[in-house]
mmCIF file of C-alpha atoms in Angstrom:
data_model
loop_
_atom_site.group_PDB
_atom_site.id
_atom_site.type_symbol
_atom_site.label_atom_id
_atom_site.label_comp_id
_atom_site.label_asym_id
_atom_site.label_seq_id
_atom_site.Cartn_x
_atom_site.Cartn_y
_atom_site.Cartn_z
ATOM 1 C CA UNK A 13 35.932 -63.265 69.713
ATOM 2 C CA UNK A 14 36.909 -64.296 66.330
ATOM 3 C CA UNK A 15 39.081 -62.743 64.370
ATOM 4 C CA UNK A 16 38.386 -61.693 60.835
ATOM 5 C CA UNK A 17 40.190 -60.640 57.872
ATOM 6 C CA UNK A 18 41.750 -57.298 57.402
ATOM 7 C CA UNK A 19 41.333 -56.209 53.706
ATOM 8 C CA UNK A 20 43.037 -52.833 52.270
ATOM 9 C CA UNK A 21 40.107 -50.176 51.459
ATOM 10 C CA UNK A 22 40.519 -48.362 48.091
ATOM 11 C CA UNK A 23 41.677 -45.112 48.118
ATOM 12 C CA UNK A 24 38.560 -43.640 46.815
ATOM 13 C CA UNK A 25 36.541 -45.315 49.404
ATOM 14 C CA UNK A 26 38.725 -44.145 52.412
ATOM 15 C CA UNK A 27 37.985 -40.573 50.919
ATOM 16 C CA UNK A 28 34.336 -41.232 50.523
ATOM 17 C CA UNK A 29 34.118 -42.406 53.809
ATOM 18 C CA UNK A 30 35.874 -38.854 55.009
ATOM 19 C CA UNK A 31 33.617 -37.328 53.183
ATOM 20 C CA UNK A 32 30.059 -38.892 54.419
ATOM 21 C CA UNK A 33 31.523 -38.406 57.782
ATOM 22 C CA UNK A 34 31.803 -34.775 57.209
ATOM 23 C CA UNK A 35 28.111 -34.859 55.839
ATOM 24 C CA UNK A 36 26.894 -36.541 58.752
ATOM 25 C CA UNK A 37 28.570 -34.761 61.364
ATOM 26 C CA UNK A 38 27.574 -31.300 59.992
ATOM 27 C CA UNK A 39 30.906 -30.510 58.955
ATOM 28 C CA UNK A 40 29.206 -29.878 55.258
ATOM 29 C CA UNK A 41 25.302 -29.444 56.202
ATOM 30 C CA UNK A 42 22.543 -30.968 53.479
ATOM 31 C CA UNK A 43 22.161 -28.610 50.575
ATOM 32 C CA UNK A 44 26.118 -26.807 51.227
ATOM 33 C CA UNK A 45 28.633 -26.499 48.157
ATOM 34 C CA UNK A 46 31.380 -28.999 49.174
ATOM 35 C CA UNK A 47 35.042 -27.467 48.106
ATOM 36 C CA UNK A 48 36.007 -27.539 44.518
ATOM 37 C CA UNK A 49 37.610 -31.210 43.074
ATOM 38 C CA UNK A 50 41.158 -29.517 43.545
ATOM 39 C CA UNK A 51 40.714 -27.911 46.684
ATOM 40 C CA UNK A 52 39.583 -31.092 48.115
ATOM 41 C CA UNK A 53 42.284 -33.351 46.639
ATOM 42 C CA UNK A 54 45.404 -30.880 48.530
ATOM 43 C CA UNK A 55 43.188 -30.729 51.447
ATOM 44 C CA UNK A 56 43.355 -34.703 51.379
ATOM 45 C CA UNK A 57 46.784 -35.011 50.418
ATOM 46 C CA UNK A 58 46.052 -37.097 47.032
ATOM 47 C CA UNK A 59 45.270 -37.240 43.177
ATOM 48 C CA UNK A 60 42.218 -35.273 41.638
ATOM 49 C CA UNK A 61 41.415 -38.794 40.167
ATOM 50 C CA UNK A 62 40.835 -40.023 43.593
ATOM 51 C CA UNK A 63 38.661 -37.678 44.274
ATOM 52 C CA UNK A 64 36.567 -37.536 41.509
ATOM 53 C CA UNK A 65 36.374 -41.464 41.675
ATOM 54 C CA UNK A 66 34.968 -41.001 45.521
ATOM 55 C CA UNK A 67 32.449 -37.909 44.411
ATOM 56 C CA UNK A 68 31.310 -40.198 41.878
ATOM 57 C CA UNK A 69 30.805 -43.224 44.412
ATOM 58 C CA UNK A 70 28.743 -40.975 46.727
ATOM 59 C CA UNK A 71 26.455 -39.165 43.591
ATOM 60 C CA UNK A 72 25.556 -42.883 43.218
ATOM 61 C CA UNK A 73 24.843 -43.502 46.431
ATOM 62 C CA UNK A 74 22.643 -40.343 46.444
ATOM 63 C CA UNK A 75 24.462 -38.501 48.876
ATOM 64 C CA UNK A 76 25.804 -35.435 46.824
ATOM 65 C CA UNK A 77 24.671 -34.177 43.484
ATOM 66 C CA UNK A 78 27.212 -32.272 41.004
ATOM 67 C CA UNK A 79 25.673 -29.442 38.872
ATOM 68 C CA UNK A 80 27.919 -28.845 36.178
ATOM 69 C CA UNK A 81 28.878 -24.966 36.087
ATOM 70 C CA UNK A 82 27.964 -24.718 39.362
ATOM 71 C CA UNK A 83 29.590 -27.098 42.120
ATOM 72 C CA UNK A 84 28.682 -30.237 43.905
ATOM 73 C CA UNK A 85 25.876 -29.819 46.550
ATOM 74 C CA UNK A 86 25.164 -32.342 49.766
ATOM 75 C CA UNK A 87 21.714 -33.667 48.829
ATOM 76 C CA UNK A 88 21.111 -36.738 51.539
ATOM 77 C CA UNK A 89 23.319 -37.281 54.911
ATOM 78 C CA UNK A 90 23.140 -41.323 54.087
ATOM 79 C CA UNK A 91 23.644 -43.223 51.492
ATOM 80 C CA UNK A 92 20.494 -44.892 49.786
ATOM 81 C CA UNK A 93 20.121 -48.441 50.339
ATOM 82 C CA UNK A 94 20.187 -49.714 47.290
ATOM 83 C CA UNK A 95 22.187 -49.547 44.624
ATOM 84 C CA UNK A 96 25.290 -51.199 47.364
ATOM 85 C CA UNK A 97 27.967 -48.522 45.445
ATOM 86 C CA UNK A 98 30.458 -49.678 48.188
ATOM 87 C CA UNK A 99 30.234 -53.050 49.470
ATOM 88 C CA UNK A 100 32.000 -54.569 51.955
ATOM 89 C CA UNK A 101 36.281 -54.690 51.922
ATOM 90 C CA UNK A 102 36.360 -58.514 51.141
ATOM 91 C CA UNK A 103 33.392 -58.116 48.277
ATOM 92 C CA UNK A 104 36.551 -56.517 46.382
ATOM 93 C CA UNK A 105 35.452 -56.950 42.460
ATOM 94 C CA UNK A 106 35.840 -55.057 39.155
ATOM 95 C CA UNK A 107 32.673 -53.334 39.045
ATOM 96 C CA UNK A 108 34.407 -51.898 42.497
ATOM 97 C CA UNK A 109 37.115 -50.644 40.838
ATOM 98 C CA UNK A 110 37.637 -46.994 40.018
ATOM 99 C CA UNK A 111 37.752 -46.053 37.013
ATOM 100 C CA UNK A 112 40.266 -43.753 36.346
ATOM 101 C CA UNK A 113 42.624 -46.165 38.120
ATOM 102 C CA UNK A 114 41.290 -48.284 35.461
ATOM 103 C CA UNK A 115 42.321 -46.166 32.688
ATOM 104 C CA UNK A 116 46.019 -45.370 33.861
ATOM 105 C CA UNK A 117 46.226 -49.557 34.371
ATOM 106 C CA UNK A 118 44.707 -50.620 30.639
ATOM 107 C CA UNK A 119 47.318 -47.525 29.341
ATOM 108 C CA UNK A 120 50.237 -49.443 30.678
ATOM 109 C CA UNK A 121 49.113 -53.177 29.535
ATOM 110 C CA UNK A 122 46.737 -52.595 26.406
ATOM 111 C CA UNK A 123 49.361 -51.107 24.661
ATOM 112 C CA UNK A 124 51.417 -53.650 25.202
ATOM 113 C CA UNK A 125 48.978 -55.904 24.304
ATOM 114 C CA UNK A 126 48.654 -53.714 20.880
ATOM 115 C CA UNK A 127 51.616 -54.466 20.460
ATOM 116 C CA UNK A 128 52.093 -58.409 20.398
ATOM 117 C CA UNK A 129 48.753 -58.015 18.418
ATOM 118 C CA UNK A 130 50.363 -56.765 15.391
ATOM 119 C CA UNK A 131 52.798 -59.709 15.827
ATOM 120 C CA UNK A 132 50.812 -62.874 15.893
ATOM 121 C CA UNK A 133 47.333 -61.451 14.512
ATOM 122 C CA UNK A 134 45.802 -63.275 12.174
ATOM 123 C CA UNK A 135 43.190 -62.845 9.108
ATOM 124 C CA UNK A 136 40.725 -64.022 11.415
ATOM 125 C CA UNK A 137 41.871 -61.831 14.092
ATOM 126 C CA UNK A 138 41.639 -58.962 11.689
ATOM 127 C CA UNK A 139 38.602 -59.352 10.513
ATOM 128 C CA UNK A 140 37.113 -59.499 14.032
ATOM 129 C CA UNK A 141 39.311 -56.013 15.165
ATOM 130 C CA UNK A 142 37.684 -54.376 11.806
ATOM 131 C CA UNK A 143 33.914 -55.794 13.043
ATOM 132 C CA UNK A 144 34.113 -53.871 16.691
ATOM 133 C CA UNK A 145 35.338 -50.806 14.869
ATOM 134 C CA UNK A 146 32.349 -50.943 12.628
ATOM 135 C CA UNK A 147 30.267 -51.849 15.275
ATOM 136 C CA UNK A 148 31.141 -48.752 17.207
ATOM 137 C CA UNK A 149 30.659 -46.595 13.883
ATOM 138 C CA UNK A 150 27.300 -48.287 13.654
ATOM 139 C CA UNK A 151 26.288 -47.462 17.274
ATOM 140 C CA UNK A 152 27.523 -43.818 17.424
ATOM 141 C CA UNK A 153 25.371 -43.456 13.716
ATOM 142 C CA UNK A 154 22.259 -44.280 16.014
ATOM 143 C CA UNK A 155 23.630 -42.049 18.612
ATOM 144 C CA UNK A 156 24.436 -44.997 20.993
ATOM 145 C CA UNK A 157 27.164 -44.492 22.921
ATOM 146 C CA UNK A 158 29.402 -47.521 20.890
ATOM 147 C CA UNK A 159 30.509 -49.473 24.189
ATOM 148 C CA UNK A 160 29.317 -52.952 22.719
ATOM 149 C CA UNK A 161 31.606 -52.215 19.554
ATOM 150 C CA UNK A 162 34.698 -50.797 21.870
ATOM 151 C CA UNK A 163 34.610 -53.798 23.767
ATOM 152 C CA UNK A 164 34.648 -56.184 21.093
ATOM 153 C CA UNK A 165 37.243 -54.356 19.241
ATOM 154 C CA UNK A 166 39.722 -54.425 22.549
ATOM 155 C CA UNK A 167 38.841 -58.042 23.471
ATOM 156 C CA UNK A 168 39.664 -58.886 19.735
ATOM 157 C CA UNK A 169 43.166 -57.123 20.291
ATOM 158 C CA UNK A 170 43.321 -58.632 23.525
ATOM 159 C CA UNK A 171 42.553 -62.426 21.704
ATOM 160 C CA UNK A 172 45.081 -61.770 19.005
ATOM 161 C CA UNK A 173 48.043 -60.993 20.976
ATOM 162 C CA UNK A 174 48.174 -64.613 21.872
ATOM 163 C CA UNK A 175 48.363 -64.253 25.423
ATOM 164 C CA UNK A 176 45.071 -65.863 27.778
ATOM 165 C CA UNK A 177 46.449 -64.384 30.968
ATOM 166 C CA UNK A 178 46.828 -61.061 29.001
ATOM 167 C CA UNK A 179 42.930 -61.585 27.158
ATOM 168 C CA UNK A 180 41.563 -62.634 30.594
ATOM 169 C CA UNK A 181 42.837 -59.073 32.175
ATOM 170 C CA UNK A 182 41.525 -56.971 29.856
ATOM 171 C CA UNK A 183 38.141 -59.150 30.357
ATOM 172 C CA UNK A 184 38.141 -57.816 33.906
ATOM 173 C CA UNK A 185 38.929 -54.312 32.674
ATOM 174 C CA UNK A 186 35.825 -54.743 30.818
ATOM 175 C CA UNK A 187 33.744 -55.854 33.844
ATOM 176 C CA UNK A 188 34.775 -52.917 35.908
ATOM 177 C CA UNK A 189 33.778 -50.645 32.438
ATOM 178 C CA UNK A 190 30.638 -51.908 33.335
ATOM 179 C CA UNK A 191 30.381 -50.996 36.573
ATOM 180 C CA UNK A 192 28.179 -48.368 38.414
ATOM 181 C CA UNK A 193 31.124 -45.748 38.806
ATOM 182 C CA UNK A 194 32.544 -45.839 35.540
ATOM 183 C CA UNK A 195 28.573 -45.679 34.035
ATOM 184 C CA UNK A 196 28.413 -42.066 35.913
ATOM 185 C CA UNK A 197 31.377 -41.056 34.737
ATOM 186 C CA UNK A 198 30.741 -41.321 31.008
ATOM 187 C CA UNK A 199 26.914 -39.619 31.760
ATOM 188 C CA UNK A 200 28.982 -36.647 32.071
ATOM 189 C CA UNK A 201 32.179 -37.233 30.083
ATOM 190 C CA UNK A 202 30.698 -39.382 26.917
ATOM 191 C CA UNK A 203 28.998 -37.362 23.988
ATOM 192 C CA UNK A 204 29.129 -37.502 20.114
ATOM 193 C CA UNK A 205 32.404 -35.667 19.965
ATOM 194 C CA UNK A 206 34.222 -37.800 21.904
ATOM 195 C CA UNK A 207 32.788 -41.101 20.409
ATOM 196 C CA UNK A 208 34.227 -39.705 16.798
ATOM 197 C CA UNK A 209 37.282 -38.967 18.480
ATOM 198 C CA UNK A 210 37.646 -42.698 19.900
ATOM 199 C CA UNK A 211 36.660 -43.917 16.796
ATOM 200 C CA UNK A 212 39.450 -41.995 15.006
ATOM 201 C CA UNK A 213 41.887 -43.258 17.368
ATOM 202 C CA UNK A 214 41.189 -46.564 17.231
ATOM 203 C CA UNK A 215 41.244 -46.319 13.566
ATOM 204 C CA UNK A 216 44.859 -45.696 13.701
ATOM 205 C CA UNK A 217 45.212 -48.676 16.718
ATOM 206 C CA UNK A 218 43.588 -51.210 13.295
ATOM 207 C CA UNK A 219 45.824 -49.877 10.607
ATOM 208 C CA UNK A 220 49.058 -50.491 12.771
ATOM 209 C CA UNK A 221 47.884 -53.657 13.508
ATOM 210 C CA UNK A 222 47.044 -54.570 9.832
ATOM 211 C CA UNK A 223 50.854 -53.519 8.936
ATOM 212 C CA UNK A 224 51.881 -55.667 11.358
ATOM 213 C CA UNK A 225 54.215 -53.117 13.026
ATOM 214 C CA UNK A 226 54.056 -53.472 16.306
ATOM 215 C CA UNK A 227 55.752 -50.343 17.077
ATOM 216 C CA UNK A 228 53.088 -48.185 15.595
ATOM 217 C CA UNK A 229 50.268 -50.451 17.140
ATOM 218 C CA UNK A 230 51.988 -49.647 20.979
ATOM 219 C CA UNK A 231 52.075 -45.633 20.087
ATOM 220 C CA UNK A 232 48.576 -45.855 18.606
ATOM 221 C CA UNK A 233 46.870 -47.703 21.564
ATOM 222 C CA UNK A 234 48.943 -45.664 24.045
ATOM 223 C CA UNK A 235 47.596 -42.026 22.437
ATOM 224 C CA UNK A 236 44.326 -43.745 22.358
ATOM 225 C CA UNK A 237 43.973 -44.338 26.082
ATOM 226 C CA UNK A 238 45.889 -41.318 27.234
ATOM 227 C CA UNK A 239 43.206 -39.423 25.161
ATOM 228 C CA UNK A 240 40.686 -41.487 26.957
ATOM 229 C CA UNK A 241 42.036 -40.941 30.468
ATOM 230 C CA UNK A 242 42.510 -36.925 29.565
ATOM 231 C CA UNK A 243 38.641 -37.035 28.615
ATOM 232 C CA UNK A 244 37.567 -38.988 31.863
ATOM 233 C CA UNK A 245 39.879 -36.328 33.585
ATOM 234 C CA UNK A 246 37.988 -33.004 31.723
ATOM 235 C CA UNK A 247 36.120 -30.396 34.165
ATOM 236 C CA UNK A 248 32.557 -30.364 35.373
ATOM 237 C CA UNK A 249 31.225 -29.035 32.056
ATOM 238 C CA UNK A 250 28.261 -30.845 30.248
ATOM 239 C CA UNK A 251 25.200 -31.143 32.273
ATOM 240 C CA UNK A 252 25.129 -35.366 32.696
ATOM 241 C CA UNK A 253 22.962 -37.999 31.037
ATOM 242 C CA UNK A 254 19.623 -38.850 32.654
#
């Protein structure tokens, strides 16, 4: 028989897949309280993020549903068939990727990215930084969450810093920001306050950038996406966005 190509499984999925087996199997019957987030992640031997990014995959796929204050319930033994929330090894694309792996990877390289930014920026560069800030103050005024105006005001850092390999990868951290896992995450973790609190931060990312110091621009776009990562990481409390 033919062979075919062996393709690493993300972390997240390989815990899913434990998981759904445990679902199936009876291990956790339909309608049981699975063990809390932390409990789970010793039990597994790996990071709370993990975790979360797997409970996430399978509350897509329908197969458990988290109530907020409560705990997170088995509601179907299989996965629906459609939305395809984990596709097959070699379909491996950014929407696929999870998203607080994500988070800890644009930490690392956007503020980096900040920083050359505040180097080479031009007016014109400037000027389009200052329009996805005001986009997302426009957006969260109509109580949209501002994700149009947060990507153009990244991408715009990411185009200044002179750098297409850099632009292109924070392109693709865009695609996965778009993707079905990191959409259920911000149901739950995206609200009002923590749209202002973005906003503030990446008011201090533009004013760094503006003096040209790339220093300040690094620290500024570092806090911001710690901040971030800390609010993707919060605990079960708002009831999510239908």
């Amino acid at each position: 028989m033919p062979l075919h190509t062996v393709a690493p499984q993300r972390l997240y999925r390989q815990i899913a897949e434990q998981l759904r087996q445990l679902m199936v199997t009876g291990e956790f019957a339909l309608g049981s309280r699975l063990p809390a987030e932390r409990d789970l992640a010793v039990q597994l031997g790996v990071s709370r993020p993990s975790v979360r990014e797997a409970l996430i995959a399978l509350e897509v796929e329908g197969m458990i549903e988290v109530r907020t204050g409560s705990g997170i319930y088995v509601q179907r033994l299989e996965a629906r068939s459609t939305p395809p929330v984990t596709p097959a090894p070699d379909a491996d694309t950014p929407a696929d990727w999870g998203p607080l792996e994500v988070m800890s990877a644009r930490l690392l390289v956007e503020a980096e990215v900040a920083a050359l930014a505040a180097t080479h920026a031009q007016k014109s560069d400037l000027k389009a930084i200052k329009t996805g800030l005001q986009q997302m103050k426009l957006e969260a005024a109509r109580d949209q969450v501002p994700r149009e105006g947060d990507e153009a005001f990244h991408e715009a850092i990411a185009q200044a810093c002179g750098n297409s390999v850099l632009l292109d990868t924070v392109q693709r951290y865009w695609q996965a920001r778009n993707g079905p896992l990191f959409e259920r995450l911000g149901d739950y973790f995206e609200h009002p306050a923590s749209w202002q609190a973005a906003i503030a931060e990446h008011q201090h990312v533009l004013l760094a950038i503006e003096a040209h110091d790339a220093s300040a621009a690094r620290k500024a776009m570092h806090k911001h996406l710690k901040q971030a990562h800390k609010r993707y990481s919060a605990s079960w409390r708002r009831a999510p966005a239908r």
